[in-house]
Amino acid sequence: MFQVGLPVIVAEGETYREGVITGYQLGGYGGDRYEISYNDDSHTTNVKRHQLLTLAEAQALGFETDNYDLSTPEAIAEMLDIHNEWRAKVGVAPLTWSDELVEHSKIWAEHLLAERDMYHRPVSQNPHGENLAKATKRHMTPSFVVNLWGSEVKDYDYESNQCMGLMCGHYTQMVWHETTQLGCAMAREDDFEIWVCSYDPPGNYAGERPYPMVETTALETASE
């Protein structure tokens, strides 16, 4: 039996859609049925058990090719490449992957998973920069996580070096020009997942800008 909150792939003829189980009815005429909320349009429908695949099953069969964790070289490359795409927009040198930072991130991700919560490691225990993301009742890809942080660019004003009253620290850490290394980890159980990225050297120092002034056209591109 699948649990409520589990992300799944639903087979609809020759198409496959990602959704989340929101309810179920066991037994009865026609066998077990599950209520699914689709990720693309939030439409809810009931489907039979044989139409459902876990993401791991769908990937094994070739129906789903996205990365939903950091367990493969391809997923790690995706996480690193998307970071570096954001950095390139403001003329900042690319990051390199650090296994040491991966282990550092993994410890904290597993701690947060055990608590089903999201908060930063105490500064006294963390010499690195840190970005966090969590999801419930869905699985995120590395690209989704990084672009979620990158979307904060719209709230960052370079001239005043302020976040316009909103949050933009995830973005500024990603593009911090003195940061050279990145290592990330994710932890998942049932319908909860947490992503942690660590950066070295850390950024987001008060009063400092994340990167030197670049051409206006580059800044406009970064905010698109």
CSV table of C-alpha atoms in Angstrom, one decimal:
chain,number,residue,atom,x,y,z
A,1,MET,CA,0.0,0.0,0.0
A,2,PHE,CA,1.3,3.5,-0.9
A,3,GLN,CA,1.2,6.1,1.8
A,4,VAL,CA,-0.6,9.5,1.6
A,5,GLY,CA,1.9,12.2,0.6
A,6,LEU,CA,4.1,9.8,-1.5
A,7,PRO,CA,5.1,11.3,-4.9
A,8,VAL,CA,4.3,9.0,-7.7
A,9,ILE,CA,4.2,8.7,-11.5
A,10,VAL,CA,0.7,7.9,-13.0
A,11,ALA,CA,0.5,6.0,-16.2
A,12,GLU,CA,-2.3,7.4,-18.5
A,13,GLY,CA,-2.1,5.4,-21.7
A,14,GLU,CA,1.3,6.3,-23.2
A,15,THR,CA,1.8,9.4,-21.1
A,16,TYR,CA,3.2,9.7,-17.5
A,17,ARG,CA,2.4,12.4,-15.1
A,18,GLU,CA,3.9,13.2,-11.7
A,19,GLY,CA,1.6,13.6,-8.7
A,20,VAL,CA,1.1,13.0,-5.0
A,21,ILE,CA,-1.1,10.5,-3.3
A,22,THR,CA,-3.8,12.4,-1.2
A,23,GLY,CA,-6.0,9.5,-0.2
A,24,TYR,CA,-6.9,5.9,-0.9
A,25,GLN,CA,-9.7,3.3,-0.8
A,26,LEU,CA,-8.5,-0.3,-0.3
A,27,GLY,CA,-10.3,-3.3,-1.7
A,28,GLY,CA,-13.8,-3.0,-3.2
A,29,TYR,CA,-14.8,-3.5,-6.8
A,30,GLY,CA,-11.9,-3.2,-9.1
A,31,GLY,CA,-9.3,-3.3,-6.4
A,32,ASP,CA,-7.4,-0.6,-4.5
A,33,ARG,CA,-7.8,3.0,-5.7
A,34,TYR,CA,-5.8,6.1,-4.9
A,35,GLU,CA,-6.6,9.7,-5.0
A,36,ILE,CA,-3.9,11.7,-6.9
A,37,SER,CA,-3.3,15.4,-7.0
A,38,TYR,CA,-1.2,16.2,-10.2
A,39,ASN,CA,1.8,18.5,-9.8
A,40,ASP,CA,1.3,20.3,-13.1
A,41,ASP,CA,-2.3,21.6,-12.6
A,42,SER,CA,-3.4,20.4,-9.1
A,43,HIS,CA,-6.2,18.4,-10.7
A,44,THR,CA,-7.4,15.6,-8.4
A,45,THR,CA,-8.5,12.2,-9.8
A,46,ASN,CA,-8.8,8.5,-8.7
A,47,VAL,CA,-6.6,5.9,-10.3
A,48,LYS,CA,-6.1,2.2,-9.9
A,49,ARG,CA,-3.1,0.7,-8.2
A,50,HIS,CA,-1.6,-0.7,-11.4
A,51,GLN,CA,-1.3,2.8,-12.9
A,52,LEU,CA,1.1,3.9,-10.2
A,53,LEU,CA,4.9,3.9,-10.1
A,54,THR,CA,7.3,5.2,-7.5
A,55,LEU,CA,9.8,7.7,-9.0
A,56,ALA,CA,12.5,5.0,-8.5
A,57,GLU,CA,10.5,2.5,-10.5
A,58,ALA,CA,9.7,5.0,-13.2
A,59,GLN,CA,13.4,5.9,-13.5
A,60,ALA,CA,14.4,2.2,-13.7
A,61,LEU,CA,11.9,1.7,-16.6
A,62,GLY,CA,13.0,4.8,-18.4
A,63,PHE,CA,9.8,6.7,-18.0
A,64,GLU,CA,11.3,9.4,-15.7
A,65,THR,CA,14.7,10.8,-16.4
A,66,ASP,CA,14.9,13.7,-14.0
A,67,ASN,CA,17.2,13.6,-11.0
A,68,TYR,CA,15.4,13.7,-7.7
A,69,ASP,CA,18.3,13.3,-5.3
A,70,LEU,CA,22.1,13.6,-5.4
A,71,SER,CA,23.0,9.9,-5.7
A,72,THR,CA,24.5,9.9,-9.2
A,73,PRO,CA,27.2,11.8,-11.0
A,74,GLU,CA,24.6,13.2,-13.3
A,75,ALA,CA,22.6,14.7,-10.4
A,76,ILE,CA,25.8,16.2,-8.8
A,77,ALA,CA,26.7,17.7,-12.1
A,78,GLU,CA,23.2,19.2,-12.4
A,79,MET,CA,23.5,20.8,-9.0
A,80,LEU,CA,26.9,22.2,-9.7
A,81,ASP,CA,26.1,23.4,-13.3
A,82,ILE,CA,22.9,25.3,-12.3
A,83,HIS,CA,24.8,27.0,-9.5
A,84,ASN,CA,27.5,28.0,-12.1
A,85,GLU,CA,24.9,29.2,-14.6
A,86,TRP,CA,23.6,31.7,-12.0
A,87,ARG,CA,27.2,32.8,-11.2
A,88,ALA,CA,28.0,33.3,-14.9
A,89,LYS,CA,25.1,35.7,-15.2
A,90,VAL,CA,27.0,38.2,-12.9
A,91,GLY,CA,30.5,37.4,-14.1
A,92,VAL,CA,31.6,35.3,-11.1
A,93,ALA,CA,34.0,32.3,-11.4
A,94,PRO,CA,32.5,28.8,-11.3
A,95,LEU,CA,32.4,26.7,-8.2
A,96,THR,CA,34.0,23.3,-7.8
A,97,TRP,CA,32.5,20.3,-6.0
A,98,SER,CA,33.8,19.4,-2.5
A,99,ASP,CA,33.3,15.9,-1.0
A,100,GLU,CA,34.2,17.4,2.4
A,101,LEU,CA,31.3,19.9,2.1
A,102,VAL,CA,29.0,17.1,1.0
A,103,GLU,CA,29.7,15.2,4.2
A,104,HIS,CA,29.2,18.4,6.2
A,105,SER,CA,25.8,19.0,4.5
A,106,LYS,CA,24.8,15.4,4.9
A,107,ILE,CA,25.1,15.5,8.7
A,108,TRP,CA,22.8,18.5,8.9
A,109,ALA,CA,20.3,17.2,6.4
A,110,GLU,CA,19.9,14.0,8.3
A,111,HIS,CA,19.5,15.9,11.5
A,112,LEU,CA,16.8,18.1,10.1
A,113,LEU,CA,15.0,15.1,8.6
A,114,ALA,CA,14.9,13.4,12.0
A,115,GLU,CA,13.3,16.5,13.4
A,116,ARG,CA,11.0,17.1,10.3
A,117,ASP,CA,12.1,20.8,10.5
A,118,MET,CA,14.3,23.3,8.6
A,119,TYR,CA,16.6,25.8,10.3
A,120,HIS,CA,20.3,26.7,9.9
A,121,ARG,CA,23.1,25.1,11.8
A,122,PRO,CA,24.3,27.4,14.7
A,123,VAL,CA,26.9,29.8,13.5
A,124,SER,CA,29.3,28.6,16.2
A,125,GLN,CA,29.2,25.1,14.7
A,126,ASN,CA,29.3,26.1,11.0
A,127,PRO,CA,32.4,27.7,9.4
A,128,HIS,CA,30.7,27.5,6.0
A,129,GLY,CA,27.9,29.3,4.1
A,130,GLU,CA,24.6,27.4,4.0
A,131,ASN,CA,21.4,27.2,1.9
A,132,LEU,CA,18.4,25.1,2.8
A,133,ALA,CA,15.3,24.0,1.1
A,134,LYS,CA,12.5,21.6,2.0
A,135,ALA,CA,9.5,20.0,0.4
A,136,THR,CA,6.5,18.0,1.6
A,137,LYS,CA,4.3,15.8,-0.6
A,138,ARG,CA,6.6,16.3,-3.7
A,139,HIS,CA,10.1,15.5,-4.8
A,140,MET,CA,12.4,18.3,-6.0
A,141,THR,CA,15.2,18.2,-8.6
A,142,PRO,CA,18.6,19.8,-8.1
A,143,SER,CA,17.6,22.4,-10.8
A,144,PHE,CA,14.4,23.2,-9.0
A,145,VAL,CA,16.1,23.7,-5.7
A,146,VAL,CA,18.9,26.0,-7.1
A,147,ASN,CA,16.4,28.0,-9.3
A,148,LEU,CA,14.2,28.4,-6.2
A,149,TRP,CA,17.1,30.1,-4.5
A,150,GLY,CA,18.1,32.0,-7.6
A,151,SER,CA,14.6,33.4,-8.0
A,152,GLU,CA,15.4,35.7,-5.1
A,153,VAL,CA,17.4,37.8,-7.5
A,154,LYS,CA,14.2,39.8,-8.2
A,155,ASP,CA,14.3,41.0,-4.6
A,156,TYR,CA,17.9,42.0,-4.5
A,157,ASP,CA,18.9,45.6,-5.3
A,158,TYR,CA,22.6,45.8,-6.1
A,159,GLU,CA,22.8,49.6,-5.8
A,160,SER,CA,21.6,49.6,-2.2
A,161,ASN,CA,22.8,46.1,-1.5
A,162,GLN,CA,19.5,45.4,0.1
A,163,CYS,CA,16.8,42.7,-0.2
A,164,MET,CA,14.0,45.1,-0.6
A,165,GLY,CA,12.4,44.0,2.7
A,166,LEU,CA,12.3,40.4,1.4
A,167,MET,CA,14.6,37.3,1.5
A,168,CYS,CA,17.5,37.1,-0.9
A,169,GLY,CA,20.3,35.6,1.1
A,170,HIS,CA,20.1,32.3,-0.7
A,171,TYR,CA,20.7,34.0,-4.0
A,172,THR,CA,23.6,36.2,-2.7
A,173,GLN,CA,25.3,33.2,-1.2
A,174,MET,CA,25.1,31.3,-4.5
A,175,VAL,CA,26.8,34.2,-6.4
A,176,TRP,CA,29.2,35.3,-3.7
A,177,HIS,CA,32.4,36.0,-5.7
A,178,GLU,CA,34.8,34.8,-3.0
A,179,THR,CA,33.1,31.4,-2.6
A,180,THR,CA,35.0,28.7,-4.6
A,181,GLN,CA,33.6,25.4,-3.4
A,182,LEU,CA,30.2,23.7,-3.1
A,183,GLY,CA,28.9,20.5,-1.5
A,184,CYS,CA,25.3,19.5,-1.1
A,185,ALA,CA,23.2,16.7,0.3
A,186,MET,CA,19.6,15.8,0.6
A,187,ALA,CA,17.6,13.5,3.0
A,188,ARG,CA,14.1,12.1,2.4
A,189,GLU,CA,11.6,10.0,4.2
A,190,ASP,CA,8.0,9.4,3.2
A,191,ASP,CA,6.5,12.8,2.2
A,192,PHE,CA,9.3,15.1,3.6
A,193,GLU,CA,12.7,16.0,2.1
A,194,ILE,CA,15.4,18.5,3.0
A,195,TRP,CA,18.2,19.8,0.9
A,196,VAL,CA,21.4,21.4,2.3
A,197,CYS,CA,24.2,23.1,0.4
A,198,SER,CA,27.4,24.3,2.0
A,199,TYR,CA,29.7,26.9,0.6
A,200,ASP,CA,33.4,27.7,1.2
A,201,PRO,CA,34.6,30.3,1.8
A,202,PRO,CA,31.2,31.5,3.2
A,203,GLY,CA,29.5,34.7,1.9
A,204,ASN,CA,26.8,37.1,3.0
A,205,TYR,CA,29.0,39.3,5.1
A,206,ALA,CA,27.2,42.4,6.3
A,207,GLY,CA,27.9,45.5,4.3
A,208,GLU,CA,29.6,43.7,1.5
A,209,ARG,CA,28.2,43.1,-2.0
A,210,PRO,CA,28.1,39.6,-3.4
A,211,TYR,CA,30.1,40.4,-6.5
A,212,PRO,CA,31.9,43.4,-8.1
A,213,MET,CA,29.9,45.7,-10.4
A,214,VAL,CA,29.2,44.1,-13.8
A,215,GLU,CA,27.8,45.5,-17.0
A,216,THR,CA,24.2,46.7,-16.8
A,217,THR,CA,23.2,44.2,-19.5
A,218,ALA,CA,24.5,41.3,-17.3
A,219,LEU,CA,22.6,42.5,-14.3
A,220,GLU,CA,19.4,42.7,-16.3
A,221,THR,CA,19.9,39.2,-17.6
A,222,ALA,CA,20.5,37.9,-14.0
A,223,SER,CA,17.1,39.3,-13.0
A,224,GLU,CA,15.2,37.7,-15.8
